[in-house]
Coordinates of C-alpha atoms in Angstrom, one line a residue:
X1 CA -132.7 18.6 -77.0
X2 CA -131.6 15.2 -77.4
X3 CA -128.1 16.1 -77.8
X4 CA -128.2 17.0 -74.2
X5 CA -125.3 14.6 -72.5
X6 CA -126.8 12.1 -70.5
X7 CA -125.6 11.5 -67.0
X8 CA -125.3 7.3 -66.6
X9 CA -125.8 7.3 -63.0
X10 CA -127.5 3.8 -63.9
X11 CA -124.5 2.5 -65.3
X12 CA -122.4 3.9 -62.2
X13 CA -124.8 2.4 -59.8
X14 CA -125.0 -1.0 -61.2
X15 CA -120.8 -1.3 -62.0
X16 CA -120.6 -0.7 -57.5
X17 CA -123.3 -3.1 -56.9
X18 CA -121.2 -5.7 -59.5
X19 CA -118.3 -4.6 -57.5
X20 CA -119.7 -5.0 -54.1
X21 CA -121.7 -8.2 -54.7
X22 CA -117.9 -9.9 -56.7
X23 CA -115.9 -8.8 -53.4
X24 CA -117.7 -8.3 -50.6
X25 CA -119.8 -11.6 -50.7
X26 CA -118.5 -13.0 -47.7
X27 CA -119.7 -10.2 -45.2
X28 CA -122.8 -10.5 -46.9
X29 CA -123.1 -14.3 -46.5
X30 CA -122.5 -13.8 -43.0
X31 CA -125.0 -11.0 -42.5
X32 CA -127.2 -13.0 -44.0
X33 CA -126.4 -15.7 -41.5
X34 CA -126.7 -13.7 -38.3
X35 CA -129.7 -11.7 -39.3
X36 CA -131.7 -15.4 -40.5
X37 CA -131.0 -16.9 -37.1
X38 CA -132.4 -13.7 -35.3
X39 CA -135.4 -14.1 -37.2
X40 CA -135.8 -17.7 -37.3
X41 CA -135.3 -17.2 -33.5
X42 CA -137.6 -14.5 -32.4
X43 CA -140.1 -16.1 -34.9
X44 CA -139.9 -19.5 -32.8
X45 CA -140.4 -17.8 -29.2
X46 CA -143.6 -16.6 -30.8
X47 CA -144.9 -19.8 -33.1
X48 CA -143.9 -22.8 -31.0
X49 CA -146.0 -21.9 -27.9
X50 CA -149.8 -22.2 -28.2
X51 CA -151.9 -18.9 -29.5
X52 CA -153.4 -18.8 -26.1
X53 CA -150.0 -19.0 -24.2
X54 CA -149.0 -15.7 -26.5
X55 CA -152.3 -14.6 -25.7
X56 CA -151.7 -14.5 -21.9
X57 CA -148.4 -13.1 -21.9
X58 CA -149.4 -10.3 -24.1
X59 CA -152.2 -9.7 -22.2
X60 CA -150.2 -9.6 -19.2
X61 CA -147.8 -7.0 -20.6
X62 CA -150.8 -4.6 -21.5
X63 CA -152.0 -4.8 -18.6
X64 CA -148.6 -4.2 -16.7
X65 CA -148.1 -1.2 -18.8
X66 CA -151.1 0.2 -18.9
X67 CA -154.0 -1.5 -17.2
X68 CA -156.4 -3.4 -17.3
X69 CA -159.0 -2.1 -20.0
X70 CA -155.9 -2.2 -22.6
X71 CA -155.3 -5.5 -21.7
X72 CA -158.9 -6.7 -22.1
X73 CA -159.0 -4.9 -25.6
X74 CA -155.6 -6.5 -26.6
X75 CA -157.2 -10.0 -25.9
X76 CA -160.0 -9.2 -27.9
X77 CA -157.8 -8.1 -30.4
X78 CA -155.5 -11.4 -30.9
X79 CA -158.2 -13.6 -30.5
X80 CA -160.0 -11.9 -34.1
X81 CA -156.8 -12.6 -35.3
X82 CA -156.7 -16.0 -34.2
X83 CA -160.9 -16.5 -35.8
X84 CA -159.6 -15.4 -39.1
X85 CA -157.1 -17.5 -39.5
X86 CA -154.4 -15.1 -39.9
X87 CA -152.5 -16.0 -36.4
X88 CA -149.3 -17.8 -38.1
X89 CA -148.7 -14.6 -40.5
X90 CA -149.3 -12.5 -37.9
X91 CA -146.5 -13.7 -35.7
X92 CA -144.1 -13.9 -38.9
X93 CA -144.7 -10.3 -39.2
X94 CA -144.5 -10.0 -35.5
X95 CA -141.1 -11.7 -35.5
X96 CA -140.1 -10.0 -38.2
X97 CA -140.7 -6.4 -36.9
X98 CA -139.1 -6.8 -34.0
X99 CA -136.3 -8.0 -35.7
X100 CA -136.0 -5.3 -38.0
X101 CA -137.0 -2.2 -35.3
X102 CA -134.2 -3.7 -32.9
X103 CA -131.5 -3.8 -35.2
X104 CA -132.4 -0.5 -36.2
X105 CA -132.7 1.2 -32.7
X106 CA -129.5 -0.3 -32.3
X107 CA -127.8 1.8 -35.2
X108 CA -130.1 4.7 -35.0
X109 CA -129.4 5.9 -31.3
X110 CA -125.7 5.6 -31.0
X111 CA -125.8 7.9 -34.6
X112 CA -128.2 10.2 -32.4
X113 CA -126.0 10.7 -29.8
X114 CA -123.1 11.2 -32.0
X115 CA -124.8 13.8 -34.0
X116 CA -126.2 15.5 -31.0
X117 CA -122.4 15.6 -30.2
X118 CA -120.8 16.5 -32.7
X119 CA -122.0 19.0 -35.6
X120 CA -120.2 18.0 -37.9
X121 CA -121.2 14.5 -37.4
X122 CA -124.8 16.0 -37.8
X123 CA -124.3 17.9 -40.8
X124 CA -122.6 14.9 -42.6
X125 CA -126.0 12.5 -41.3
X126 CA -128.8 15.1 -42.6
X127 CA -128.6 14.9 -46.1
X128 CA -128.4 11.2 -45.7
X129 CA -131.6 10.8 -43.4
X130 CA -133.4 13.1 -45.8
X131 CA -132.3 10.7 -48.7
X132 CA -133.6 7.4 -47.2
X133 CA -136.9 9.4 -45.9
X134 CA -137.8 10.5 -49.2
X135 CA -136.5 7.2 -51.1
X136 CA -139.8 5.1 -52.1
X137 CA -140.1 2.3 -50.0
X138 CA -140.1 -0.3 -52.6
X139 CA -136.7 1.4 -54.1
X140 CA -135.4 -0.3 -50.8
X141 CA -136.0 -3.6 -52.2
X142 CA -134.1 -3.6 -55.2
X143 CA -130.5 -3.6 -53.9
X144 CA -131.4 -5.6 -50.7
X145 CA -132.6 -8.6 -53.5
X146 CA -129.6 -8.5 -54.9
X147 CA -126.8 -8.1 -52.0
X148 CA -129.2 -11.0 -49.9
X149 CA -131.3 -12.9 -52.5
X150 CA -135.0 -13.3 -51.8
X151 CA -136.1 -14.5 -48.2
X152 CA -136.1 -12.6 -44.9
X153 CA -133.3 -11.3 -45.3
X154 CA -133.5 -8.6 -47.8
X155 CA -136.9 -7.9 -45.7
X156 CA -134.9 -7.1 -43.1
X157 CA -132.3 -4.6 -44.3
X158 CA -134.9 -3.1 -46.4
X159 CA -137.2 -2.1 -43.5
X160 CA -134.1 -1.1 -41.4
X161 CA -132.9 1.5 -44.0
X162 CA -136.3 2.7 -44.3
X163 CA -137.3 2.9 -40.6
X164 CA -134.2 4.2 -39.0
X165 CA -134.4 7.6 -39.8
X166 CA -136.8 9.1 -37.2
X167 CA -134.8 7.4 -34.5
X168 CA -131.4 9.3 -35.2
X169 CA -133.7 12.6 -36.2
X170 CA -135.4 12.3 -32.2
X171 CA -132.5 11.3 -30.4
X172 CA -130.2 14.2 -31.7
X173 CA -133.1 16.0 -30.6
X174 CA -134.0 15.4 -27.2
X175 CA -130.4 15.7 -26.8
X176 CA -129.9 18.5 -28.1
X177 CA -132.8 19.9 -26.3
X178 CA -131.7 18.7 -23.1
X179 CA -130.9 22.6 -20.4
X180 CA -127.5 23.7 -21.3
X181 CA -127.4 25.1 -17.7
X182 CA -127.8 21.7 -16.2
X183 CA -125.2 20.1 -18.2
X184 CA -123.0 23.0 -17.2
X185 CA -123.8 22.5 -14.2
X186 CA -122.9 18.7 -14.5
X187 CA -119.2 19.3 -15.5
X188 CA -118.9 21.8 -13.0
X189 CA -118.9 19.1 -10.3
X190 CA -116.8 17.1 -12.1
X191 CA -119.1 14.3 -14.2
X192 CA -117.1 13.3 -16.6
X193 CA -118.4 13.7 -20.2
X194 CA -119.8 9.4 -20.0
X195 CA -121.6 10.3 -16.5
X196 CA -123.1 13.8 -18.4
X197 CA -124.5 11.2 -21.1
X198 CA -125.5 8.7 -19.1
X199 CA -126.7 10.3 -16.2
X200 CA -128.4 13.5 -17.6
X201 CA -128.6 14.0 -21.0
X202 CA -130.2 10.6 -21.8
X203 CA -132.8 10.3 -18.9
X204 CA -133.9 14.0 -19.6
X205 CA -134.2 13.2 -23.4
X206 CA -135.9 9.8 -22.5
X207 CA -139.2 10.8 -24.1
X208 CA -137.9 11.8 -27.3
X209 CA -135.6 9.2 -27.5
X210 CA -138.5 7.1 -27.1
X211 CA -140.5 8.8 -29.4
X212 CA -138.0 8.1 -32.3
X213 CA -137.8 4.2 -31.5
X214 CA -141.9 4.2 -31.4
X215 CA -142.0 5.5 -34.8
X216 CA -138.9 3.3 -36.1
X217 CA -141.6 0.1 -35.0
X218 CA -144.4 1.7 -36.6
X219 CA -142.3 2.0 -40.3
X220 CA -140.8 -1.6 -39.4
X221 CA -144.6 -2.9 -39.6
X222 CA -145.4 -0.8 -42.5
X223 CA -142.3 -1.9 -44.1
X224 CA -142.4 -5.6 -43.3
X225 CA -145.5 -5.9 -45.3
X226 CA -144.4 -4.8 -48.3
X227 CA -141.2 -6.7 -48.0
X228 CA -143.4 -10.0 -48.6
X229 CA -142.9 -9.0 -52.6
X230 CA -138.8 -10.0 -51.9
X231 CA -140.2 -13.3 -50.1
X232 CA -140.8 -12.5 -46.4
X233 CA -143.3 -14.1 -44.7
X234 CA -146.0 -12.7 -43.0
X235 CA -149.4 -10.8 -43.4
X236 CA -147.9 -9.5 -46.6
X237 CA -148.2 -12.8 -48.2
X238 CA -152.3 -13.0 -48.2
X239 CA -152.5 -8.9 -48.9
X240 CA -150.5 -9.6 -52.1
X241 CA -152.5 -12.7 -53.2
X242 CA -156.1 -10.5 -52.2
X243 CA -154.2 -8.0 -54.6
X244 CA -153.5 -10.4 -57.3
X245 CA -157.1 -12.6 -57.2
X246 CA -159.5 -9.2 -55.9
X247 CA -160.1 -11.1 -52.8
X248 CA -161.8 -8.4 -50.3
X249 CA -161.9 -10.6 -47.5
X250 CA -158.7 -11.7 -47.2
X251 CA -157.9 -8.3 -47.5
X252 CA -159.7 -7.2 -45.2
X253 CA -158.6 -9.9 -42.6
X254 CA -154.9 -9.5 -43.2
X255 CA -155.1 -6.0 -43.3
X256 CA -157.1 -5.8 -40.0
X257 CA -154.6 -8.1 -38.4
X258 CA -152.0 -5.4 -39.8
X259 CA -153.9 -2.7 -38.0
X260 CA -154.2 -4.2 -34.4
X261 CA -150.9 -5.2 -34.4
X262 CA -149.8 -1.7 -35.0
X263 CA -152.3 -0.5 -32.2
X264 CA -150.8 -2.6 -30.0
X265 CA -146.9 -1.9 -30.6
X266 CA -147.8 1.6 -30.8
X267 CA -149.5 1.7 -27.5
X268 CA -147.2 -0.2 -25.3
X269 CA -144.2 1.4 -27.0
X270 CA -146.1 4.8 -25.6
X271 CA -146.4 3.7 -22.5
X272 CA -142.4 2.6 -22.1
X273 CA -141.3 6.0 -22.9
X274 CA -144.4 7.3 -20.2
X275 CA -142.9 4.7 -17.7
X276 CA -145.5 4.9 -15.6
X277 CA -146.3 0.8 -15.2
X278 CA -149.2 -0.8 -13.4
X279 CA -147.3 -0.6 -9.6
X280 CA -146.4 3.1 -10.7
X281 CA -150.1 4.0 -11.3
X282 CA -150.9 2.3 -8.0
X283 CA -149.0 4.6 -5.8
X284 CA -150.5 7.4 -7.9
X285 CA -153.7 6.8 -6.9
X286 CA -152.6 5.8 -3.2
X287 CA -150.7 9.0 -3.2
X288 CA -154.3 11.4 -4.5
X289 CA -156.4 9.0 -1.4
X290 CA -154.4 10.6 1.3
X291 CA -152.9 7.6 2.3
X292 CA -149.4 7.6 3.1
X293 CA -146.7 5.6 1.0
X294 CA -144.1 3.3 3.0
X295 CA -141.6 3.8 0.2
X296 CA -141.9 7.3 0.8
X297 CA -139.4 8.4 3.2
X298 CA -141.6 11.6 4.5
X299 CA -144.7 9.7 3.9
X300 CA -143.1 6.8 6.6
X301 CA -141.7 9.8 9.6
X302 CA -145.3 11.6 9.2
X303 CA -146.9 7.4 9.7
X304 CA -143.9 7.2 12.8
X305 CA -145.0 10.2 14.4
X306 CA -148.3 9.6 13.8
X307 CA -148.5 5.9 15.3
X308 CA -145.8 7.6 18.6
X309 CA -148.9 10.4 19.3
X310 CA -151.2 7.6 19.3
X311 CA -149.3 6.0 22.1
X312 CA -148.7 8.6 24.3
X313 CA -151.8 8.9 26.1
X314 CA -151.4 5.3 26.5
X315 CA -148.2 5.9 28.5
X316 CA -149.5 8.4 30.7

């Protein structure tokens, strides 16, 4: 058994990483500067104002997208975070999640579109996505910390690699699920492939694409907590401190803050996919109550006819 030849896979990987760090160091320095700038900008926007200003903005956004009940729930949740002194850590985590998810979506959605339009690309991408989804989350931190040193940037890079797979898969699935007869009808009317994509396929695949973006955000939030092991700021630090000290109270407070952020981000992104804002719901209730919608041409015509009918007796 001991004579069986050993595959030097680890040495090959180490040699490849050494070559990359020696000859492509400038590229990684540029990426590090850009990612650091993005995080510092978003973190400043979230952390610089008083906490109540951010709460008002998020509650207003929640009310607009999901209604007053969810807005009230967001207000209570954010006040709980402030009351357990986890506000600064929560804003760092939210900034890290938003930056990582934004970059992951920018990469994953075009890749999903490419895979949907080319079977060859789809066959190449699928095993890579399988690899990314089955790799343990902690393993992503090893090459990230070698290439980008400690801090926020290796956490962002590891989070992007960990979270982007659902965005690619669900974007490809949504576009491939568009009715082929609708696409063929578009070609029959002389539409270009670009117009077919932006005016037929992407609008019809929007629910699936938004589900993928939702998953990207959720996975990003779970990974940024782990990323604190390489120096990223946020709620991961108190959680690791709680683990090292066996501090149940601190772990519960930080964990509760993570749960509140996860619920808020999940519901808000789900509402964006559904496309029902407060104004849309108001119009739906107006139609359900039988009142005419002034923006609906049919209702406007009916209203005008009714006004004419009411004026006729007076004219006679």
